Amino acid sequence: MSQMFQILQWLASLPRRMTSKTIKQTALDQMDTGHNTDNHLMLQFFEWESLPPPGISWWKHFENEVPRLASLGCTQVWLPPPNKAMVKEGRGYDAYDLYVKVYFAMFEKNWLTFFRAWDLGEFDQKGNVATRWGTKEEFLSCIRTAKSHGIHILIDAVLNHKLGADRKERFMAVECDPDNRLKEIGPAKQIEGWTAFDFHGRGDKYSTMKWNHSHFTGLDWDASARKKGIFKIVGRGRKGWSKKVDTELGNYDYLLGIDIDFRHPDVRKDFLAWGPWVLQETGAAGFRLDACKHIDRDFLREFVKTGRSTPGFERAFVVAEFWIDSAPTIERYMGLLDAPVSMFDVPLHYNFHRAYKQGRSYDLRTILEGGLVSSRPRDAVTFVDNHDTAIGCSLESWVGKEFKPIAYALILLRPEGHPCVYHADMYGPEAIPELPTLMKVRQQQAYGACTDYFKDNHNCVAFVRHGEEAHTGSGCVVLCANAKPGERDFTKDISVGQEHAGTVWKNVFGEATITLDDAGKGNFSCPSRGVSVWIRNI
């Protein structure tokens, strides 16, 4: 009888398992990836220290750049959090009011933020009407311009925490071990914390909710004792840390600031109203979800579902940040989340970082191994660097300038994954000169089946995109090498395909050309350290 009961339980679970598997394998296929559905391309248009040119806001600066970005093949842009911060210079990760206010604190050279979501630069709160990035009207204007050029905008949704409260409150809390949040290191006692949010500037417009300590699980500052620590709020009706979060440090519900309790019905109601509101109010096409390791999975699933239930946003794009150098762990999280959400390919980023640090000793033939792009290519958002990996930031793992052409060639010109370009690699003193050309080749030539030439040399790998009829003149041959600069060039005999027999190919990063033989083969070269990209010379 017990065995039969187990069999029946297993059979009952099959539809859900099948659905979950289908969702996990096809996240990108279930979302709108932008105007150019063949070779979509995301751009992160900000850095931690981003400032606009003199006399204009960041939103206006982006709006001015839209035509160029569209010409380079960008179909999506991830903009910084539009909500107001705790101070007017805040980046938006220090969220104060989603209906927009943000708070920031300096911690080990990293800006931390809180979310005031309903204020997008509309209300006089925290010393200013505009956010660091500009006013609400400027934000809406740049989105309209982007959409007119076929570019979709992603809202950076910083949901995990708040900062910059308007008042202090007293309540019971217990201090927890920072290295094991499940371990209490003292008795419950009354503390004082900045946990009351009144939103005087906005009043009740958009949302009537006023936040207090009952809406949070913990904080890191006892104002009465002037003591820093991790304090779990306790008392009647309190549920403690959420169990539907990552298990790092025992329980990773708490990250920073004032941690939001997503199990509270008022919290859920407010956030689930904000998601559809911000999509409809702004015309954005989806979300980048910040710090998902620390947010209750059941809430995130409902947040995504609610956003996509909004008319016109059924295929809204969602990419989640789950920061860990382990594709299997990310895949397990995707299974638990059980929603069509793409994931940043953190393991691939770390491969790039290790390859940069190890130089010629790194085996380029393994560069894609262990990346989400290898195991789940239709779920992976690939990237080289972002605002958190920069030197001096909390997740510092910078990929050096000399390796970045290789990294970008791998994510832009191969068929797997959904690539994201970082602002610092396109603009400013650290810009990668080859990057605009690589983006253009992606837009025009990187089509068709892909054949790898990875086996014969650990310092040089190559691949071919064979082109397709729908894109006249498409196809490319890409060689990447990480040997010592100045050594002899690498060469590889590569078959592009019989259909290309007798055609002339040129290196986009030089003047060299080669003519393929009657079988469609050629001997392609690459500098000892760097990239060569060969396209039809039409």
Coordinates of C-alpha atoms in Angstrom, one line a residue:
M1 CA 0.0 0.0 0.0
S2 CA 2.8 2.4 0.9
Q3 CA 4.6 1.6 -2.4
M4 CA 1.4 2.2 -4.4
F5 CA 0.9 5.5 -2.6
Q6 CA 4.5 6.6 -3.5
I7 CA 3.8 5.7 -7.2
L8 CA 0.6 7.7 -7.2
Q9 CA 2.4 10.7 -5.6
W10 CA 5.1 10.5 -8.3
L11 CA 2.5 10.3 -11.1
A12 CA 0.7 13.3 -9.7
S13 CA 3.9 15.3 -9.8
L14 CA 4.7 14.6 -13.4
P15 CA 2.8 17.5 -15.1
R16 CA 4.6 20.1 -12.9
R17 CA 8.0 18.5 -13.5
M18 CA 7.4 18.5 -17.2
T19 CA 6.3 22.1 -17.2
S20 CA 9.3 23.1 -15.1
K21 CA 11.7 21.4 -17.4
T22 CA 10.1 23.1 -20.5
I23 CA 10.3 26.5 -18.8
K24 CA 14.0 26.0 -17.8
Q25 CA 15.1 25.1 -21.2
T26 CA 13.3 27.9 -23.1
A27 CA 13.4 31.1 -21.1
L28 CA 14.7 33.2 -23.9
D29 CA 12.3 31.7 -26.4
Q30 CA 9.3 32.8 -24.2
M31 CA 10.4 36.4 -23.9
D32 CA 10.6 39.4 -26.2
T33 CA 14.3 40.0 -26.8
G34 CA 14.0 43.2 -28.8
H35 CA 13.4 44.4 -32.3
N36 CA 16.1 42.3 -34.1
T37 CA 15.0 38.8 -33.1
D38 CA 17.9 37.1 -35.0
N39 CA 20.8 38.6 -33.2
H40 CA 19.5 40.4 -30.1
L41 CA 22.0 42.4 -28.1
M42 CA 21.7 44.0 -24.6
L43 CA 23.8 46.9 -23.4
Q44 CA 24.3 48.0 -19.7
F45 CA 24.3 51.8 -20.0
F46 CA 25.8 52.9 -16.8
E47 CA 28.7 52.4 -14.3
W48 CA 29.0 53.1 -10.6
E49 CA 30.7 56.4 -11.2
S50 CA 28.7 57.4 -14.3
L51 CA 28.2 61.1 -14.8
P52 CA 26.6 62.8 -17.8
P53 CA 28.3 65.4 -20.0
P54 CA 28.1 68.9 -18.6
G55 CA 24.7 70.5 -18.8
I56 CA 22.5 67.5 -19.4
S57 CA 21.1 64.6 -17.4
W58 CA 22.1 60.9 -17.7
W59 CA 18.7 60.2 -19.2
K60 CA 19.2 62.9 -21.9
H61 CA 22.8 61.6 -22.5
F62 CA 21.4 58.2 -23.2
E63 CA 18.7 59.6 -25.4
N64 CA 21.4 61.3 -27.5
E65 CA 23.3 58.0 -27.8
V66 CA 20.2 56.0 -28.9
P67 CA 20.7 56.4 -32.7
R68 CA 24.3 55.2 -32.5
L69 CA 23.5 52.2 -30.3
A70 CA 20.7 51.2 -32.7
S71 CA 23.1 51.4 -35.6
L72 CA 25.4 49.0 -33.8
G73 CA 22.7 46.4 -33.3
C74 CA 21.5 47.1 -29.7
T75 CA 18.0 45.7 -29.2
Q76 CA 17.8 46.1 -25.4
V77 CA 19.3 48.6 -22.9
W78 CA 19.5 47.9 -19.2
L79 CA 19.4 51.3 -17.5
P80 CA 20.3 52.1 -13.9
P81 CA 17.6 52.0 -11.2
P82 CA 15.2 54.9 -12.0
N83 CA 13.9 55.2 -8.4
K84 CA 15.0 58.0 -6.0
A85 CA 17.8 57.2 -3.6
M86 CA 18.4 58.2 0.0
V87 CA 20.5 61.1 -1.2
K88 CA 20.3 62.9 -4.5
E89 CA 23.6 61.4 -5.7
G90 CA 22.4 57.8 -4.9
R91 CA 22.6 55.3 -7.7
G92 CA 19.2 53.7 -6.9
Y93 CA 20.4 50.5 -5.3
D94 CA 19.9 52.3 -2.0
A95 CA 16.2 52.3 -2.6
Y96 CA 14.0 54.7 -0.6
D97 CA 10.8 54.9 -2.6
L98 CA 10.1 52.6 -5.6
Y99 CA 7.5 55.1 -6.6
V100 CA 11.1 56.5 -6.4
K101 CA 13.6 57.2 -3.7
V102 CA 17.0 55.7 -3.2
Y103 CA 19.5 55.6 -0.3
F104 CA 23.2 54.8 -0.6
A105 CA 26.0 54.1 1.8
M106 CA 29.7 53.8 1.1
F107 CA 31.0 50.4 2.1
E108 CA 34.4 49.1 1.1
K109 CA 34.3 51.5 -2.0
N110 CA 31.0 50.2 -3.1
W111 CA 27.7 52.1 -3.4
L112 CA 24.9 50.2 -1.8
T113 CA 21.4 51.3 -2.5
F114 CA 17.8 51.1 -1.4
F115 CA 14.6 51.3 -3.4
R116 CA 12.0 54.1 -3.4
A117 CA 10.2 52.7 -6.3
W118 CA 7.2 54.9 -6.8
D119 CA 9.3 58.1 -7.2
L120 CA 11.0 58.1 -10.6
G121 CA 12.2 61.7 -10.2
E122 CA 8.8 63.3 -9.8
F123 CA 8.6 64.4 -6.2
D124 CA 10.6 66.7 -3.9
Q125 CA 12.0 64.0 -1.6
K126 CA 15.5 63.5 -0.1
G127 CA 16.7 67.0 -1.1
N128 CA 15.8 66.9 -4.8
V129 CA 13.1 66.2 -7.4
A130 CA 15.4 64.6 -9.9
T131 CA 17.3 61.4 -9.2
R132 CA 21.0 61.1 -9.9
W133 CA 20.0 60.2 -13.4
G134 CA 17.4 62.9 -14.1
T135 CA 13.7 63.6 -13.9
K136 CA 10.8 61.3 -14.5
E137 CA 9.9 63.2 -17.7
E138 CA 13.5 62.8 -19.0
F139 CA 13.3 59.1 -18.2
L140 CA 10.0 58.7 -20.1
S141 CA 11.4 60.7 -23.0
C142 CA 14.5 58.6 -23.4
I143 CA 12.4 55.4 -23.4
R144 CA 10.1 56.7 -26.1
T145 CA 13.2 57.6 -28.2
A146 CA 14.7 54.2 -27.6
K147 CA 11.5 52.4 -28.6
S148 CA 11.3 54.5 -31.8
H149 CA 14.7 53.1 -32.8
G150 CA 13.7 49.5 -32.0
I151 CA 15.4 49.4 -28.6
H152 CA 13.6 47.9 -25.5
I153 CA 14.4 49.2 -22.0
L154 CA 14.9 47.1 -19.0
I155 CA 14.1 48.4 -15.5
D156 CA 16.7 47.6 -12.9
A157 CA 14.4 46.4 -10.1
V158 CA 16.2 46.6 -6.7
L159 CA 13.5 44.9 -4.5
N160 CA 15.5 43.3 -1.7
H161 CA 16.0 46.2 0.8
K162 CA 15.3 49.8 1.7
L163 CA 17.5 52.5 3.2
G164 CA 17.1 56.1 4.2
A165 CA 14.0 55.9 6.4
D166 CA 12.2 59.0 7.6
R167 CA 11.9 58.0 11.3
K168 CA 13.3 55.6 13.9
E169 CA 11.2 53.0 15.7
R170 CA 11.8 50.7 18.7
F171 CA 11.2 47.0 18.5
M172 CA 12.5 43.6 19.6
A173 CA 15.4 42.0 17.8
V174 CA 18.1 39.4 18.3
E175 CA 21.6 39.6 17.0
C176 CA 22.8 36.9 14.6
D177 CA 26.2 35.6 13.7
P178 CA 27.3 37.3 10.5
D179 CA 28.9 34.0 9.3
N180 CA 25.8 31.9 10.2
R181 CA 22.6 33.9 10.2
L182 CA 20.8 30.9 11.7
K183 CA 22.9 31.2 14.9
E184 CA 21.6 33.7 17.5
I185 CA 24.4 35.2 19.6
G186 CA 22.5 36.9 22.3
P187 CA 19.0 37.3 23.8
A188 CA 16.2 39.2 22.3
K189 CA 16.2 42.9 23.3
Q190 CA 14.7 46.2 22.3
I191 CA 16.7 48.1 19.7
E192 CA 16.1 51.3 17.8
G193 CA 16.2 51.3 14.0
W194 CA 15.5 53.5 11.0
T195 CA 12.5 51.6 9.7
A196 CA 9.6 54.1 9.2
F197 CA 9.0 55.4 5.7
D198 CA 6.3 58.2 5.4
F199 CA 7.0 59.5 1.9
H200 CA 6.0 63.0 2.7
G201 CA 6.9 64.4 -0.7
R202 CA 4.8 61.8 -2.6
G203 CA 2.0 61.5 -0.1
D204 CA -0.5 58.9 -1.2
K205 CA 0.0 59.3 -4.9
Y206 CA 0.4 55.9 -6.6
S207 CA 0.5 54.0 -3.3
T208 CA -0.9 54.6 0.2
M209 CA 1.4 52.2 1.9
K210 CA 3.6 53.6 4.7
W211 CA 6.3 51.2 5.8
N212 CA 7.3 50.4 9.4
H213 CA 9.3 47.7 11.2
S214 CA 6.6 45.1 10.8
H215 CA 7.4 45.0 7.0
F216 CA 11.1 44.0 7.5
T217 CA 13.0 40.9 8.7
G218 CA 16.2 42.6 9.9
L219 CA 18.7 45.4 9.8
D220 CA 22.3 46.1 10.5
W221 CA 22.3 49.1 12.9
D222 CA 21.0 49.6 16.4
A223 CA 20.7 53.4 16.6
S224 CA 20.2 53.4 20.4
A225 CA 23.3 51.4 21.1
R226 CA 25.1 52.8 18.1
K227 CA 26.1 49.2 17.2
K228 CA 26.6 47.6 13.9
G229 CA 25.5 43.9 13.5
I230 CA 22.9 41.7 11.9
F231 CA 19.7 42.0 13.9
K232 CA 16.8 39.8 13.2
I233 CA 13.5 41.4 14.1
V234 CA 11.5 39.2 16.5
G235 CA 8.2 39.3 18.3
R236 CA 4.6 38.2 18.0
G237 CA 3.7 37.2 14.4
R238 CA 7.3 37.4 13.2
K239 CA 8.5 34.6 10.9
G240 CA 12.2 35.3 11.0
W241 CA 14.4 34.9 7.9
S242 CA 12.7 33.6 4.8
K243 CA 13.6 29.9 4.1
K244 CA 13.1 30.4 0.3
V245 CA 16.5 32.0 -0.2
D246 CA 20.1 30.9 -0.8
T247 CA 21.8 28.9 2.0
E248 CA 25.1 30.7 1.9
L249 CA 26.0 31.9 5.4
G250 CA 23.4 29.5 6.8
N251 CA 20.6 31.7 5.4
Y252 CA 21.2 34.6 3.0
D253 CA 18.0 36.5 3.4
Y254 CA 19.8 39.4 4.9
L255 CA 22.1 41.3 2.6
L256 CA 22.2 45.0 3.6
G257 CA 20.1 47.9 4.8
I258 CA 16.6 47.1 6.1
D259 CA 15.7 43.7 4.7
I260 CA 12.2 43.4 3.3
D261 CA 9.8 40.6 4.4
F262 CA 8.2 39.5 1.2
R263 CA 5.8 37.2 3.1
H264 CA 4.0 40.2 4.6
P265 CA 0.6 40.7 2.8
D266 CA 1.0 44.5 2.6
V267 CA 4.5 44.2 1.2
R268 CA 3.4 41.7 -1.5
K269 CA 0.4 43.9 -2.4
D270 CA 2.5 47.0 -2.8
F271 CA 5.3 45.4 -4.9
L272 CA 2.9 43.4 -7.0
A273 CA 1.1 46.6 -7.8
W274 CA 4.4 48.4 -8.6
G275 CA 5.6 45.9 -11.2
P276 CA 2.7 46.3 -13.7
W277 CA 2.5 50.1 -12.8
V278 CA 6.2 50.8 -13.7
L279 CA 5.9 48.8 -17.0
Q280 CA 2.7 50.7 -18.0
E281 CA 3.9 54.1 -16.7
T282 CA 7.2 54.0 -18.5
G283 CA 6.8 51.8 -21.5
A284 CA 9.8 49.6 -20.4
A285 CA 9.9 46.1 -21.7
G286 CA 11.0 44.1 -18.7
F287 CA 13.2 43.8 -15.6
R288 CA 16.7 43.1 -14.4
L289 CA 16.1 41.5 -11.0
D290 CA 18.9 42.5 -8.5
A291 CA 20.2 40.3 -5.7
C292 CA 17.9 37.3 -6.2
K293 CA 19.9 35.1 -3.8
H294 CA 18.4 37.1 -1.0
I295 CA 14.7 37.4 -2.1
D296 CA 12.0 34.9 -1.3
R297 CA 11.6 32.7 -4.3
D298 CA 7.8 32.4 -4.0
F299 CA 7.5 36.2 -4.1
L300 CA 9.8 36.5 -7.1
R301 CA 7.8 33.9 -9.0
E302 CA 4.6 35.8 -8.3
F303 CA 6.2 39.1 -9.2
V304 CA 7.2 37.8 -12.6
K305 CA 3.8 36.2 -13.2
T306 CA 2.0 39.4 -12.2
G307 CA 4.1 41.6 -14.5
R308 CA 3.4 39.3 -17.4
S309 CA -0.3 39.3 -16.7
T310 CA -0.3 43.0 -17.6
P311 CA -1.9 43.5 -21.1
G312 CA 0.8 44.1 -23.6
F313 CA 3.6 42.6 -21.4
E314 CA 2.8 38.9 -21.7
R315 CA 6.4 38.3 -23.1
A316 CA 8.1 40.8 -20.8
F317 CA 11.9 40.1 -20.6
V318 CA 13.3 39.2 -17.2
V319 CA 16.9 38.5 -16.3
A320 CA 17.9 37.6 -12.8
E321 CA 21.2 38.2 -11.0
F322 CA 22.1 35.1 -8.9
W323 CA 25.8 35.6 -8.2
I324 CA 27.7 32.4 -7.9
D325 CA 30.5 30.7 -9.9
S326 CA 28.5 27.5 -10.4
A327 CA 26.2 26.7 -13.3
P328 CA 24.7 23.7 -11.5
T329 CA 23.7 25.9 -8.6
I330 CA 22.2 28.5 -10.9
E331 CA 20.3 25.7 -12.7
R332 CA 19.0 24.4 -9.4
Y333 CA 17.8 27.9 -8.5
M334 CA 16.0 28.1 -11.9
G335 CA 14.2 24.9 -11.1
L336 CA 13.1 26.1 -7.7
L337 CA 12.0 29.5 -9.1
D338 CA 10.0 27.7 -11.8
A339 CA 9.4 30.7 -14.0
P340 CA 10.7 31.7 -17.5
V341 CA 13.5 33.9 -16.3
S342 CA 16.9 34.2 -18.0
M343 CA 20.1 34.2 -15.8
F344 CA 23.3 36.1 -16.0
D345 CA 26.1 33.7 -16.8
V346 CA 28.3 34.4 -13.8
P347 CA 30.5 31.2 -14.3
L348 CA 31.4 32.3 -17.8
H349 CA 32.4 35.7 -16.5
Y350 CA 34.8 34.1 -14.0
N351 CA 36.3 32.0 -16.8
F352 CA 37.1 35.2 -18.6
H353 CA 38.6 36.7 -15.4
R354 CA 40.7 33.6 -14.8
A355 CA 41.9 33.6 -18.4
Y356 CA 42.9 37.2 -18.1
K357 CA 44.8 36.6 -14.9
Q358 CA 46.6 33.4 -16.0
G359 CA 47.6 34.8 -19.4
R360 CA 49.2 32.3 -21.9
S361 CA 49.0 29.5 -19.3
Y362 CA 45.2 29.4 -19.6
D363 CA 43.9 26.7 -21.9
L364 CA 41.6 28.6 -24.2
R365 CA 40.0 25.3 -25.3
T366 CA 38.2 25.2 -21.9
I367 CA 37.0 28.8 -22.0
L368 CA 33.3 27.9 -22.4
E369 CA 33.3 24.9 -20.1
G370 CA 31.3 25.2 -16.9
G371 CA 29.4 28.3 -18.2
L372 CA 25.7 28.4 -18.2
V373 CA 26.0 29.2 -21.9
S374 CA 27.2 25.6 -22.5
S375 CA 24.6 23.8 -20.4
R376 CA 21.6 26.1 -20.9
P377 CA 22.3 28.4 -23.9
R378 CA 18.7 29.5 -24.2
D379 CA 18.6 30.7 -20.6
A380 CA 22.1 32.4 -20.4
V381 CA 22.6 36.2 -20.5
T382 CA 26.4 36.4 -21.2
F383 CA 28.6 39.3 -20.2
V384 CA 32.2 40.2 -19.7
D385 CA 32.1 42.7 -16.8
N386 CA 29.5 44.9 -15.0
H387 CA 29.3 47.6 -12.4
D388 CA 29.9 45.1 -9.5
T389 CA 33.0 43.4 -11.0
A390 CA 34.9 46.6 -11.5
I391 CA 38.2 47.2 -9.5
G392 CA 37.3 48.2 -5.9
C393 CA 33.8 47.0 -6.0
S394 CA 32.1 44.3 -3.9
L395 CA 32.4 41.5 -6.6
E396 CA 35.7 42.6 -8.0
S397 CA 36.7 40.2 -10.7
W398 CA 37.7 42.6 -13.5
V399 CA 38.6 41.3 -17.0
G400 CA 41.7 43.1 -18.2
K401 CA 41.6 45.3 -21.4
E402 CA 44.0 43.0 -23.3
F403 CA 41.7 40.0 -22.9
K404 CA 38.4 41.7 -23.6
P405 CA 38.4 41.5 -27.4
I406 CA 38.6 37.7 -27.0
A407 CA 35.8 37.6 -24.5
Y408 CA 33.6 39.8 -26.5
A409 CA 34.3 37.8 -29.7
L410 CA 33.1 34.7 -27.9
I411 CA 29.8 36.1 -26.6
L412 CA 29.0 38.3 -29.6
L413 CA 29.8 36.1 -32.5
R414 CA 28.8 32.7 -31.4
P415 CA 25.1 31.6 -31.6
E416 CA 24.6 30.6 -27.9
G417 CA 23.4 32.9 -25.2
H418 CA 22.0 36.5 -25.1
P419 CA 25.0 38.8 -24.9
C420 CA 25.3 42.0 -22.8
V421 CA 27.9 44.7 -23.4
Y422 CA 29.1 46.9 -20.5
H423 CA 29.1 50.7 -20.7
A424 CA 32.8 51.1 -19.6
D425 CA 33.9 48.9 -22.4
M426 CA 32.3 51.2 -25.0
Y427 CA 32.9 54.6 -23.4
G428 CA 35.7 56.4 -21.6
P429 CA 39.4 55.7 -21.1
E430 CA 39.0 51.9 -20.8
A431 CA 36.9 51.5 -23.9
I432 CA 37.8 48.5 -26.1
P433 CA 38.6 49.8 -29.6
E434 CA 37.5 46.5 -31.2
L435 CA 34.1 46.4 -29.6
P436 CA 32.0 48.5 -32.0
T437 CA 33.3 46.5 -34.9
L438 CA 32.5 43.2 -33.1
M439 CA 29.0 44.5 -32.5
K440 CA 28.6 45.4 -36.1
V441 CA 29.8 42.0 -37.3
R442 CA 27.3 40.4 -34.9
Q443 CA 24.5 42.5 -36.5
Q444 CA 25.4 41.8 -40.1
Q445 CA 27.5 38.7 -40.4
A446 CA 27.3 36.3 -37.4
Y447 CA 24.6 34.0 -38.7
G448 CA 24.2 30.4 -39.6
A449 CA 25.5 27.1 -38.2
C450 CA 28.7 27.2 -36.0
T451 CA 31.7 24.9 -36.4
D452 CA 34.4 24.9 -33.7
Y453 CA 38.2 24.6 -34.3
F454 CA 39.2 24.3 -30.6
K455 CA 41.3 21.1 -30.4
D456 CA 44.8 21.6 -31.8
N457 CA 46.3 24.4 -29.8
H458 CA 45.6 25.5 -26.2
N459 CA 46.5 29.1 -27.0
C460 CA 44.4 29.5 -30.1
V461 CA 40.8 28.6 -30.8
A462 CA 38.6 29.4 -33.8
F463 CA 35.0 29.0 -35.0
V464 CA 33.1 29.6 -38.2
R465 CA 29.6 31.0 -38.6
H466 CA 28.6 29.6 -42.1
G467 CA 26.0 32.3 -42.9
E468 CA 22.5 31.9 -44.1
E469 CA 20.5 33.0 -47.2
A470 CA 18.2 35.3 -45.3
H471 CA 21.2 37.5 -44.5
T472 CA 23.1 38.3 -47.8
G473 CA 26.9 38.1 -47.4
S474 CA 26.7 36.7 -43.9
G475 CA 29.2 34.3 -42.3
C476 CA 32.4 34.9 -40.4
V477 CA 35.6 33.2 -39.3
V478 CA 36.8 34.1 -35.8
L479 CA 40.3 33.3 -34.3
C480 CA 41.2 34.1 -30.7
A481 CA 44.7 33.7 -29.2
N482 CA 46.2 34.3 -25.8
A483 CA 49.9 33.7 -26.3
K484 CA 52.7 36.2 -25.6
P485 CA 52.3 39.5 -27.6
G486 CA 54.7 39.8 -30.5
E487 CA 55.2 36.1 -31.1
R488 CA 54.5 34.7 -34.6
D489 CA 50.9 34.7 -35.8
F490 CA 48.7 31.6 -35.4
T491 CA 47.2 30.0 -38.5
K492 CA 44.4 27.5 -39.0
D493 CA 43.1 25.7 -42.0
I494 CA 39.4 26.2 -41.9
S495 CA 36.5 25.1 -44.1
V496 CA 33.9 27.8 -44.5
G497 CA 31.8 25.7 -46.9
Q498 CA 31.6 24.6 -50.5
E499 CA 29.1 27.4 -51.2
H500 CA 31.9 30.0 -50.4
A501 CA 34.4 28.4 -52.8
G502 CA 36.6 31.1 -54.6
T503 CA 35.3 34.0 -52.5
V504 CA 37.6 36.6 -51.0
W505 CA 37.6 37.2 -47.2
K506 CA 39.1 40.1 -45.3
N507 CA 40.2 40.7 -41.7
V508 CA 38.0 43.5 -40.2
F509 CA 41.0 44.4 -38.0
G510 CA 43.5 44.8 -40.7
E511 CA 44.1 44.9 -44.5
A512 CA 44.8 41.2 -45.0
T513 CA 42.7 39.2 -47.4
I514 CA 42.6 35.5 -48.5
T515 CA 40.8 33.6 -51.3
L516 CA 39.1 30.3 -50.5
D517 CA 40.0 27.3 -52.6
D518 CA 37.6 25.3 -54.7
A519 CA 36.4 23.4 -51.6
G520 CA 35.7 26.5 -49.6
K521 CA 38.8 26.2 -47.4
G522 CA 41.4 28.8 -46.4
N523 CA 44.4 29.3 -44.2
F524 CA 43.3 32.0 -41.7
S525 CA 45.7 33.9 -39.4
C526 CA 45.5 35.6 -36.0
P527 CA 48.0 37.6 -34.0
S528 CA 49.6 35.8 -31.1
R529 CA 47.5 37.7 -28.6
G530 CA 44.1 39.0 -29.8
V531 CA 41.4 38.5 -32.2
S532 CA 41.0 38.3 -36.0
V533 CA 37.5 38.3 -37.6
W534 CA 37.2 37.4 -41.3
I535 CA 34.2 38.3 -43.4
R536 CA 33.3 38.2 -47.1
N537 CA 34.9 41.0 -49.1
I538 CA 31.9 42.1 -51.0

